[in-house]
mmCIF file of C-alpha atoms and ligand atoms in Angstrom:
data_model
loop_
_atom_site.group_PDB
_atom_site.id
_atom_site.type_symbol
_atom_site.label_atom_id
_atom_site.label_comp_id
_atom_site.label_asym_id
_atom_site.label_seq_id
_atom_site.Cartn_x
_atom_site.Cartn_y
_atom_site.Cartn_z
ATOM 1 C CA MET A 1 188.366 70.338 171.278
ATOM 2 C CA MET A 2 190.690 69.801 168.273
ATOM 3 C CA THR A 3 191.421 66.162 167.491
ATOM 4 C CA GLU A 4 194.979 65.583 166.266
ATOM 5 C CA ILE A 5 196.033 62.493 164.303
ATOM 6 C CA ILE A 6 199.662 61.376 164.654
ATOM 7 C CA SER A 7 201.623 58.520 163.096
ATOM 8 C CA SER A 8 202.690 55.614 165.304
ATOM 9 C CA ASN A 9 206.160 55.970 163.727
ATOM 10 C CA ASP A 10 206.557 59.554 165.008
ATOM 11 C CA LYS A 11 208.585 59.017 168.215
ATOM 12 C CA LYS A 12 208.154 62.583 169.498
ATOM 13 C CA ALA A 13 204.408 62.514 168.936
ATOM 14 C CA MET A 14 204.194 59.134 170.714
ATOM 15 C CA LEU A 15 205.795 60.773 173.758
ATOM 16 C CA ARG A 16 203.153 63.518 173.590
ATOM 17 C CA ALA A 17 200.443 60.858 173.497
ATOM 18 C CA ALA A 18 201.877 59.302 176.676
ATOM 19 C CA GLU A 19 202.036 62.756 178.287
ATOM 20 C CA LEU A 20 198.329 63.221 177.576
ATOM 21 C CA ILE A 21 197.571 59.899 179.310
ATOM 22 C CA LYS A 22 199.692 60.956 182.306
ATOM 23 C CA ARG A 23 197.707 64.211 182.488
ATOM 24 C CA GLY A 24 194.435 62.296 182.717
ATOM 25 C CA GLU A 25 193.346 62.634 179.074
ATOM 26 C CA THR A 26 192.134 60.008 176.585
ATOM 27 C CA VAL A 27 194.080 58.789 173.531
ATOM 28 C CA ALA A 28 192.865 56.531 170.700
ATOM 29 C CA PHE A 29 195.337 53.886 169.522
ATOM 30 C CA PRO A 30 195.485 50.784 167.334
ATOM 31 C CA THR A 31 195.418 47.255 168.697
ATOM 32 C CA GLU A 32 195.407 44.042 166.663
ATOM 33 C CA THR A 33 191.625 43.665 167.202
ATOM 34 C CA VAL A 34 190.116 47.163 166.743
ATOM 35 C CA TYR A 35 191.145 50.734 167.668
ATOM 36 C CA GLY A 36 190.737 51.507 171.374
ATOM 37 C CA LEU A 37 190.158 54.691 173.397
ATOM 38 C CA GLY A 38 192.498 54.549 176.405
ATOM 39 C CA ALA A 39 192.865 56.379 179.711
ATOM 40 C CA ASN A 40 194.809 55.683 182.928
ATOM 41 C CA ALA A 41 192.921 52.779 184.522
ATOM 42 C CA PHE A 42 193.844 54.018 188.025
ATOM 43 C CA ASP A 43 192.405 57.530 187.448
ATOM 44 C CA GLU A 44 188.614 57.593 187.783
ATOM 45 C CA ASP A 45 188.284 61.106 186.317
ATOM 46 C CA ALA A 46 190.281 60.084 183.250
ATOM 47 C CA VAL A 47 188.182 56.927 182.855
ATOM 48 C CA ASN A 48 185.041 59.030 183.057
ATOM 49 C CA LYS A 49 186.205 60.964 179.976
ATOM 50 C CA ILE A 50 186.048 57.726 177.964
ATOM 51 C CA PHE A 51 182.378 57.251 178.868
ATOM 52 C CA GLU A 52 181.653 60.888 177.993
ATOM 53 C CA ALA A 53 183.466 60.830 174.639
ATOM 54 C CA LYS A 54 181.763 57.599 173.528
ATOM 55 C CA GLY A 55 178.355 58.236 175.085
ATOM 56 C CA ARG A 56 178.831 54.803 176.676
ATOM 57 C CA PRO A 57 176.315 53.684 179.333
ATOM 58 C CA ALA A 58 177.965 53.735 182.796
ATOM 59 C CA ASP A 59 176.948 50.121 183.450
ATOM 60 C CA ASN A 60 179.129 48.777 180.614
ATOM 61 C CA PRO A 61 182.583 47.974 182.063
ATOM 62 C CA LEU A 62 185.924 48.566 180.313
ATOM 63 C CA ILE A 63 188.833 46.234 179.551
ATOM 64 C CA VAL A 64 192.139 47.067 181.284
ATOM 65 C CA HIS A 65 195.082 46.819 178.848
ATOM 66 C CA ILE A 66 198.582 45.928 180.073
ATOM 67 C CA GLU A 67 201.968 45.427 178.404
ATOM 68 C CA ASN A 68 203.674 43.136 180.926
ATOM 69 C CA MET A 69 202.767 40.894 183.818
ATOM 70 C CA ASN A 70 204.247 43.205 186.493
ATOM 71 C CA MET A 71 201.078 45.289 186.308
ATOM 72 C CA ILE A 72 198.691 42.415 187.032
ATOM 73 C CA GLY A 73 199.077 42.478 190.851
ATOM 74 C CA ASP A 74 197.532 45.967 191.076
ATOM 75 C CA ILE A 75 194.644 45.059 188.807
ATOM 76 C CA ALA A 76 193.484 41.607 189.919
ATOM 77 C CA VAL A 77 193.603 39.302 192.952
ATOM 78 C CA GLY A 78 193.238 35.536 193.459
ATOM 79 C CA ILE A 79 194.521 34.834 189.953
ATOM 80 C CA PRO A 80 193.916 31.152 189.057
ATOM 81 C CA ASP A 81 196.502 28.854 187.411
ATOM 82 C CA ASP A 82 194.390 28.811 184.232
ATOM 83 C CA PHE A 83 195.267 32.474 183.724
ATOM 84 C CA TYR A 84 198.971 31.672 183.532
ATOM 85 C CA THR A 85 198.310 28.710 181.210
ATOM 86 C CA LEU A 86 196.387 31.049 178.896
ATOM 87 C CA TYR A 87 199.078 33.692 179.227
ATOM 88 C CA GLU A 88 201.734 31.238 177.978
ATOM 89 C CA LYS A 89 199.632 30.217 175.015
ATOM 90 C CA PHE A 90 197.714 33.306 173.855
ATOM 91 C CA MET A 91 199.298 36.466 175.269
ATOM 92 C CA PRO A 92 199.998 38.967 173.978
ATOM 93 C CA GLY A 93 196.936 38.519 171.759
ATOM 94 C CA PRO A 94 193.191 38.972 171.198
ATOM 95 C CA LEU A 95 192.047 37.366 174.474
ATOM 96 C CA THR A 96 190.473 39.230 177.414
ATOM 97 C CA ILE A 97 190.241 37.491 180.792
ATOM 98 C CA ILE A 98 187.809 38.306 183.591
ATOM 99 C CA LEU A 99 189.457 38.057 187.039
ATOM 100 C CA HIS A 100 188.628 39.161 190.585
ATOM 101 C CA ARG A 101 189.175 42.906 190.870
ATOM 102 C CA GLY A 102 192.217 44.360 192.656
ATOM 103 C CA LYS A 103 192.211 47.360 195.033
ATOM 104 C CA LYS A 104 193.642 49.953 192.631
ATOM 105 C CA ILE A 105 190.810 49.516 190.135
ATOM 106 C CA GLY A 106 187.851 51.815 190.803
ATOM 107 C CA ASP A 107 184.122 51.434 190.251
ATOM 108 C CA LYS A 108 184.041 53.373 186.970
ATOM 109 C CA VAL A 109 186.253 50.885 185.110
ATOM 110 C CA THR A 110 184.307 47.815 186.255
ATOM 111 C CA ALA A 111 180.880 49.489 186.373
ATOM 112 C CA GLY A 112 180.771 48.527 190.061
ATOM 113 C CA LEU A 113 181.408 44.799 189.474
ATOM 114 C CA ASP A 114 183.801 42.924 191.757
ATOM 115 C CA THR A 115 185.502 41.486 188.676
ATOM 116 C CA VAL A 116 187.813 43.125 186.145
ATOM 117 C CA ALA A 117 188.593 42.442 182.472
ATOM 118 C CA VAL A 118 192.304 42.293 181.523
ATOM 119 C CA ARG A 119 193.971 42.129 178.104
ATOM 120 C CA PHE A 120 197.566 42.105 176.923
ATOM 121 C CA PRO A 121 197.413 43.374 173.303
ATOM 122 C CA ARG A 122 199.910 42.191 170.686
ATOM 123 C CA HIS A 123 200.084 45.436 168.693
ATOM 124 C CA ARG A 124 203.481 47.156 168.960
ATOM 125 C CA THR A 125 201.935 50.647 169.212
ATOM 126 C CA ALA A 126 199.550 49.613 171.997
ATOM 127 C CA SER A 127 202.472 48.189 174.021
ATOM 128 C CA GLU A 128 204.565 51.274 173.383
ATOM 129 C CA LEU A 129 201.823 53.653 174.531
ATOM 130 C CA ILE A 130 201.101 51.654 177.713
ATOM 131 C CA LYS A 131 204.810 51.417 178.495
ATOM 132 C CA LYS A 132 205.503 55.124 177.937
ATOM 133 C CA SER A 133 202.398 56.094 179.944
ATOM 134 C CA GLY A 134 203.566 53.941 182.877
ATOM 135 C CA CYS A 135 200.069 52.736 183.769
ATOM 136 C CA PRO A 136 197.511 50.198 182.550
ATOM 137 C CA LEU A 137 194.969 51.683 180.142
ATOM 138 C CA ALA A 138 191.222 51.200 180.555
ATOM 139 C CA THR A 139 190.231 50.897 176.909
ATOM 140 C CA PRO A 140 186.965 50.175 175.120
ATOM 141 C CA SER A 141 186.645 50.300 171.334
ATOM 142 C CA ALA A 142 187.119 53.878 170.022
ATOM 143 C CA ASN A 143 183.681 54.336 168.419
ATOM 144 C CA LEU A 144 180.546 56.179 169.449
ATOM 145 C CA SER A 145 178.574 53.847 171.703
ATOM 146 C CA ALA A 146 176.555 51.246 169.719
ATOM 147 C CA HIS A 147 178.225 52.134 166.402
ATOM 148 C CA ILE A 148 180.586 49.833 164.495
ATOM 149 C CA SER A 149 184.033 49.321 166.062
ATOM 150 C CA PRO A 150 186.825 51.188 164.218
ATOM 151 C CA THR A 151 189.573 49.319 162.362
ATOM 152 C CA THR A 152 191.385 52.410 160.990
ATOM 153 C CA ALA A 153 192.335 55.811 162.440
ATOM 154 C CA ARG A 154 189.923 57.407 159.942
ATOM 155 C CA HIS A 155 187.018 55.433 161.440
ATOM 156 C CA VAL A 156 187.929 56.782 164.898
ATOM 157 C CA TYR A 157 188.095 60.333 163.524
ATOM 158 C CA ASP A 158 184.688 59.963 161.852
ATOM 159 C CA ASP A 159 183.096 59.030 165.205
ATOM 160 C CA LEU A 160 185.097 60.980 167.790
ATOM 161 C CA ASN A 161 186.415 64.110 166.048
ATOM 162 C CA GLY A 162 186.110 67.006 168.519
ATOM 163 C CA ARG A 163 185.510 64.643 171.451
ATOM 164 C CA ILE A 164 189.073 63.395 172.109
ATOM 165 C CA PRO A 165 192.466 65.136 171.870
ATOM 166 C CA LEU A 166 194.540 62.605 169.910
ATOM 167 C CA ILE A 167 194.411 59.556 167.638
ATOM 168 C CA ILE A 168 197.494 57.422 166.901
ATOM 169 C CA ASP A 169 197.383 56.117 163.336
ATOM 170 C CA GLY A 170 198.995 52.670 163.133
ATOM 171 C CA GLY A 171 197.297 51.446 159.958
ATOM 172 C CA GLU A 172 194.531 48.899 159.581
ATOM 173 C CA CYS A 173 193.897 46.390 162.411
ATOM 174 C CA SER A 174 194.893 42.842 161.485
ATOM 175 C CA VAL A 175 192.154 40.871 163.302
ATOM 176 C CA GLY A 176 189.277 43.292 162.714
ATOM 177 C CA ILE A 177 186.824 42.165 165.425
ATOM 178 C CA GLU A 178 186.916 42.616 169.202
ATOM 179 C CA SER A 179 188.773 40.241 171.545
ATOM 180 C CA THR A 180 187.432 36.971 172.911
ATOM 181 C CA VAL A 181 186.191 37.562 176.494
ATOM 182 C CA LEU A 182 186.740 34.595 178.847
ATOM 183 C CA ASP A 183 185.470 34.623 182.439
ATOM 184 C CA LEU A 184 187.720 32.795 184.933
ATOM 185 C CA THR A 185 185.765 33.833 188.040
ATOM 186 C CA GLY A 186 182.964 31.276 187.836
ATOM 187 C CA GLU A 187 182.813 27.532 188.422
ATOM 188 C CA ILE A 188 184.197 26.751 184.994
ATOM 189 C CA PRO A 189 185.859 29.031 182.425
ATOM 190 C CA LEU A 190 183.167 30.607 180.275
ATOM 191 C CA VAL A 191 183.447 32.445 176.967
ATOM 192 C CA LEU A 192 181.217 35.531 177.280
ATOM 193 C CA ARG A 193 182.101 36.977 173.867
ATOM 194 C CA PRO A 194 183.575 34.879 171.040
ATOM 195 C CA GLY A 195 186.564 36.196 169.107
ATOM 196 C CA ALA A 196 189.688 35.228 167.206
ATOM 197 C CA VAL A 197 190.777 32.957 170.084
ATOM 198 C CA THR A 198 188.066 30.354 169.515
ATOM 199 C CA LEU A 199 186.424 27.841 171.841
ATOM 200 C CA ASP A 200 188.272 25.040 170.012
ATOM 201 C CA MET A 201 191.603 26.766 170.643
ATOM 202 C CA LEU A 202 190.754 27.256 174.340
ATOM 203 C CA ARG A 203 189.652 23.605 174.665
ATOM 204 C CA LYS A 204 193.137 22.509 173.628
ATOM 205 C CA VAL A 205 194.719 24.173 176.694
ATOM 206 C CA LEU A 206 192.027 24.226 179.414
ATOM 207 C CA LYS A 207 190.534 21.134 181.064
ATOM 208 C CA GLU A 208 187.058 22.629 180.958
ATOM 209 C CA VAL A 209 185.620 25.617 179.107
ATOM 210 C CA GLU A 210 182.155 26.470 177.816
ATOM 211 C CA GLN A 211 180.655 29.177 175.655
ATOM 212 C CA LEU A 212 177.326 30.748 176.437
ATOM 213 C CA ASN A 213 174.884 31.828 173.834
ATOM 214 C CA LYS A 214 176.724 30.553 170.796
ATOM 215 C CA TYR A 215 174.898 32.513 168.102
ATOM 216 C CA SER A 216 171.820 34.340 169.199
ATOM 217 C CA PRO A 217 171.793 37.462 171.326
ATOM 218 C CA SER A 218 168.092 36.954 172.095
ATOM 219 C CA ASP A 219 168.363 34.051 174.586
ATOM 220 C CA THR A 220 170.740 35.961 176.787
ATOM 221 C CA GLY A 221 169.429 35.961 180.348
ATOM 222 C CA LEU A 222 172.553 34.471 181.893
ATOM 223 C CA PHE A 223 174.815 35.996 179.295
ATOM 224 C CA CYS A 224 173.683 39.557 179.969
ATOM 225 C CA ASN A 225 174.139 39.201 183.686
ATOM 226 C CA LYS A 226 177.668 37.925 183.221
ATOM 227 C CA SER A 227 178.809 40.563 180.726
ATOM 228 C CA PRO A 228 176.810 43.769 180.996
ATOM 229 C CA GLY A 229 177.960 45.138 177.645
ATOM 230 C CA MET A 230 176.364 42.318 175.723
ATOM 231 C CA LYS A 231 172.825 43.489 176.396
ATOM 232 C CA TYR A 232 173.213 46.553 174.193
ATOM 233 C CA ARG A 233 172.634 46.665 170.441
ATOM 234 C CA HIS A 234 176.185 46.780 169.222
ATOM 235 C CA TYR A 235 178.368 47.132 166.194
ATOM 236 C CA SER A 236 175.470 48.648 164.257
ATOM 237 C CA PRO A 237 175.664 50.618 161.017
ATOM 238 C CA ASN A 238 173.365 53.625 160.538
ATOM 239 C CA ALA A 239 171.286 51.549 158.127
ATOM 240 C CA ASP A 240 169.089 48.455 158.140
ATOM 241 C CA LEU A 241 171.210 45.311 158.140
ATOM 242 C CA TYR A 242 169.980 41.863 157.109
ATOM 243 C CA ILE A 243 172.037 38.661 157.054
ATOM 244 C CA ALA A 244 171.620 36.377 154.030
ATOM 245 C CA ASN A 245 172.194 32.625 154.298
ATOM 246 C CA ASP A 246 173.083 32.220 150.620
ATOM 247 C CA GLY A 247 172.980 33.950 147.246
ATOM 248 C CA LYS A 248 169.285 33.221 146.682
ATOM 249 C CA ASP A 249 168.416 34.691 150.050
ATOM 250 C CA ALA A 250 170.584 37.766 149.374
ATOM 251 C CA LYS A 251 168.911 38.414 145.999
ATOM 252 C CA PHE A 252 165.452 38.085 147.527
ATOM 253 C CA LEU A 253 166.255 40.523 150.369
ATOM 254 C CA TYR A 254 167.878 42.967 147.936
ATOM 255 C CA ASP A 255 165.069 42.885 145.369
ATOM 256 C CA THR A 256 162.370 43.268 148.039
ATOM 257 C CA ALA A 257 164.133 46.289 149.573
ATOM 258 C CA LEU A 258 164.635 47.802 146.124
ATOM 259 C CA LYS A 259 160.911 47.491 145.364
ATOM 260 C CA ASP A 260 160.278 49.393 148.606
ATOM 261 C CA GLY A 261 162.415 52.201 147.171
ATOM 262 C CA LYS A 262 165.411 51.627 149.461
ATOM 263 C CA LYS A 263 169.005 52.295 148.414
ATOM 264 C CA THR A 264 170.376 48.794 148.794
ATOM 265 C CA VAL A 265 173.733 47.016 148.643
ATOM 266 C CA ILE A 266 174.971 43.445 149.117
ATOM 267 C CA ILE A 267 178.213 42.700 150.967
ATOM 268 C CA ALA A 268 179.140 39.655 148.892
ATOM 269 C CA LYS A 269 181.929 37.121 149.194
ATOM 270 C CA ALA A 270 184.288 37.476 146.231
ATOM 271 C CA ALA A 271 183.486 33.972 144.946
ATOM 272 C CA ASN A 272 179.762 34.851 144.731
ATOM 273 C CA ALA A 273 180.109 38.327 143.208
ATOM 274 C CA ALA A 274 179.121 37.149 139.718
ATOM 275 C CA LEU A 275 175.748 35.899 141.051
ATOM 276 C CA TYR A 276 174.393 39.371 141.519
ATOM 277 C CA GLY A 277 174.281 40.796 137.973
ATOM 278 C CA ASP A 278 173.922 44.578 138.028
ATOM 279 C CA ARG A 279 172.903 44.822 141.695
ATOM 280 C CA ASN A 280 175.094 47.065 143.906
ATOM 281 C CA ILE A 281 177.726 44.992 145.674
ATOM 282 C CA LEU A 282 180.774 45.463 147.887
ATOM 283 C CA THR A 283 183.076 42.439 147.848
ATOM 284 C CA ILE A 284 184.573 40.857 150.955
ATOM 285 C CA PRO A 285 187.218 38.081 151.135
ATOM 286 C CA ASP A 286 185.825 34.519 151.135
ATOM 287 C CA ASP A 287 187.975 33.165 153.983
ATOM 288 C CA SER A 288 186.815 33.823 157.543
ATOM 289 C CA LYS A 289 190.033 35.605 158.558
ATOM 290 C CA GLY A 290 189.921 38.035 155.623
ATOM 291 C CA TYR A 291 186.177 38.488 156.146
ATOM 292 C CA ALA A 292 186.707 39.425 159.825
ATOM 293 C CA LYS A 293 189.403 41.932 158.903
ATOM 294 C CA LYS A 294 187.220 43.769 156.360
ATOM 295 C CA ILE A 295 183.646 43.503 157.644
ATOM 296 C CA TYR A 296 183.578 46.641 159.829
ATOM 297 C CA SER A 297 185.221 48.791 157.123
ATOM 298 C CA LEU A 298 182.685 47.613 154.575
ATOM 299 C CA LEU A 299 179.729 48.207 156.916
ATOM 300 C CA ARG A 300 181.010 51.754 157.506
ATOM 301 C CA LEU A 301 181.433 52.288 153.764
ATOM 302 C CA ALA A 302 177.981 50.857 153.022
ATOM 303 C CA GLU A 303 176.166 53.028 155.586
ATOM 304 C CA GLN A 304 177.493 56.182 153.888
ATOM 305 C CA SER A 305 175.569 55.514 150.660
ATOM 306 C CA TYR A 306 172.896 52.936 151.421
ATOM 307 C CA GLY A 307 169.931 52.662 153.781
ATOM 308 C CA PHE A 308 169.596 48.875 153.435
ATOM 309 C CA ILE A 309 172.540 46.465 153.673
ATOM 310 C CA VAL A 310 172.301 42.753 152.874
ATOM 311 C CA CYS A 311 175.323 40.873 154.176
ATOM 312 C CA GLU A 312 176.291 37.372 153.083
ATOM 313 C CA LYS A 313 176.937 35.161 156.094
ATOM 314 C CA PRO A 314 180.649 34.448 156.748
ATOM 315 C CA ASP A 315 182.134 30.998 156.419
ATOM 316 C CA LEU A 316 181.836 29.625 159.973
ATOM 317 C CA SER A 317 185.342 28.170 160.330
ATOM 318 C CA GLY A 318 187.936 29.915 162.556
ATOM 319 C CA SER A 319 186.778 33.395 163.580
ATOM 320 C CA GLY A 320 183.722 33.179 161.274
ATOM 321 C CA GLU A 321 181.446 32.223 164.140
ATOM 322 C CA SER A 322 182.527 35.298 166.109
ATOM 323 C CA VAL A 323 181.844 37.529 163.118
ATOM 324 C CA LEU A 324 178.369 36.038 162.789
ATOM 325 C CA ASN A 325 177.806 36.783 166.483
ATOM 326 C CA ARG A 326 178.634 40.471 165.794
ATOM 327 C CA LEU A 327 176.479 40.624 162.659
ATOM 328 C CA ILE A 328 173.490 39.215 164.529
ATOM 329 C CA LYS A 329 173.915 41.862 167.236
ATOM 330 C CA ALA A 330 174.165 44.585 164.583
ATOM 331 C CA SER A 331 171.255 43.380 162.469
ATOM 332 C CA ASN A 332 167.512 44.022 162.408
ATOM 333 C CA LYS A 333 167.023 40.220 162.582
HETATM 334 P P1 AMP B 401 184.568 46.844 174.341
HETATM 335 O O1 AMP B 401 185.891 47.145 174.930
HETATM 336 O O2 AMP B 401 183.847 48.037 173.846
HETATM 337 O O3 AMP B 401 184.715 45.749 173.337
HETATM 338 O O4 AMP B 401 183.670 46.239 175.503
HETATM 339 C C1 AMP B 401 184.213 45.458 176.543
HETATM 340 C C2 AMP B 401 183.419 44.217 176.760
HETATM 341 O O5 AMP B 401 183.971 43.505 177.880
HETATM 342 C C3 AMP B 401 181.954 44.499 177.067
HETATM 343 O O6 AMP B 401 181.109 43.579 176.429
HETATM 344 C C4 AMP B 401 181.914 44.337 178.581
HETATM 345 O O7 AMP B 401 180.651 43.996 179.070
HETATM 346 C C5 AMP B 401 182.943 43.227 178.816
HETATM 347 N N1 AMP B 401 183.478 43.320 180.187
HETATM 348 C C6 AMP B 401 184.317 44.241 180.678
HETATM 349 N N2 AMP B 401 184.551 44.034 182.002
HETATM 350 C C7 AMP B 401 183.807 42.955 182.336
HETATM 351 C C8 AMP B 401 183.611 42.236 183.564
HETATM 352 N N3 AMP B 401 184.194 42.604 184.688
HETATM 353 N N4 AMP B 401 182.787 41.168 183.541
HETATM 354 C C9 AMP B 401 182.186 40.769 182.390
HETATM 355 N N5 AMP B 401 182.329 41.404 181.203
HETATM 356 C C10 AMP B 401 183.134 42.484 181.182
HETATM 357 MG MG1 MG B 402 182.865 48.360 171.979
#
């Protein structure tokens, strides 16, 4: 299959993208978090093509993307008041909510669970595609399963060329890491995956909310049961990845790997770049927002030339904690 790349500004091509969705095909498109691979959420055969293109395990459910609230009744039932509170505050935006599954959603999308994940993305192109397609889009990140999520159309092409018919290029994603996943089907609201909508932000609008498994993916018994996708090694570059606590740690990891004959690089915060002398470095913004936006691009760049990547830990304010969560899942630990 030929994979075509179109611009999100090309109105005619956008109509063709929607036609592909209507015909039961998959289309990759930008959202504010990462690029997604969408298909009609009500068409099980179309949804199956997503799993095939990505090589995604069938027990890892997909997030259903909508562009207005009229679609919610077909997707979920027994929607609690908290959902509408969160809708007012954070939607459209990088927040996914787990609700009880509605009748029109099949087993493929939810991997057989009786719950369903719903997100209302903020990106103009995502809304336009959903609207023109006339159906909600089941959409995971548009990467090969277990690889790093894509934040540009080029990243999608590198992973899925020949496996999907069309990619909509809408530039670089502004957030850069996947959405926060919040479960509203349990006794209290529970963050299953941290993201740009942080626990602190959620605490300001919900009476109660907790986050499981704040940093480590290894103590995940409960976590894995709640969100099947989290049990897989995720977001991983095709290289060894080690997280450094500080500059001293980064130098030690780098020099040790170099002695072992490995091609090594440090992803270093701009403020620390001078620490590293003539070692290979790729610089990343110091602030947690800029760091989140660039980290996946830099990991993809690093894996092309290096077998060993040392990554300086992000600043933990704002979305920094969520980025650390991803890095831990991607790393050798
Ligand atoms: P991705 O779209 O690739 O970022 O993956 C979607 C994430 O949402 C995975 O970690 C899934 O396990 C999680 N997810 C999707 N549906 C559900 C659900 N019904 N219950 C819990 N987690 C879900
Ligand atoms: Mg993914």
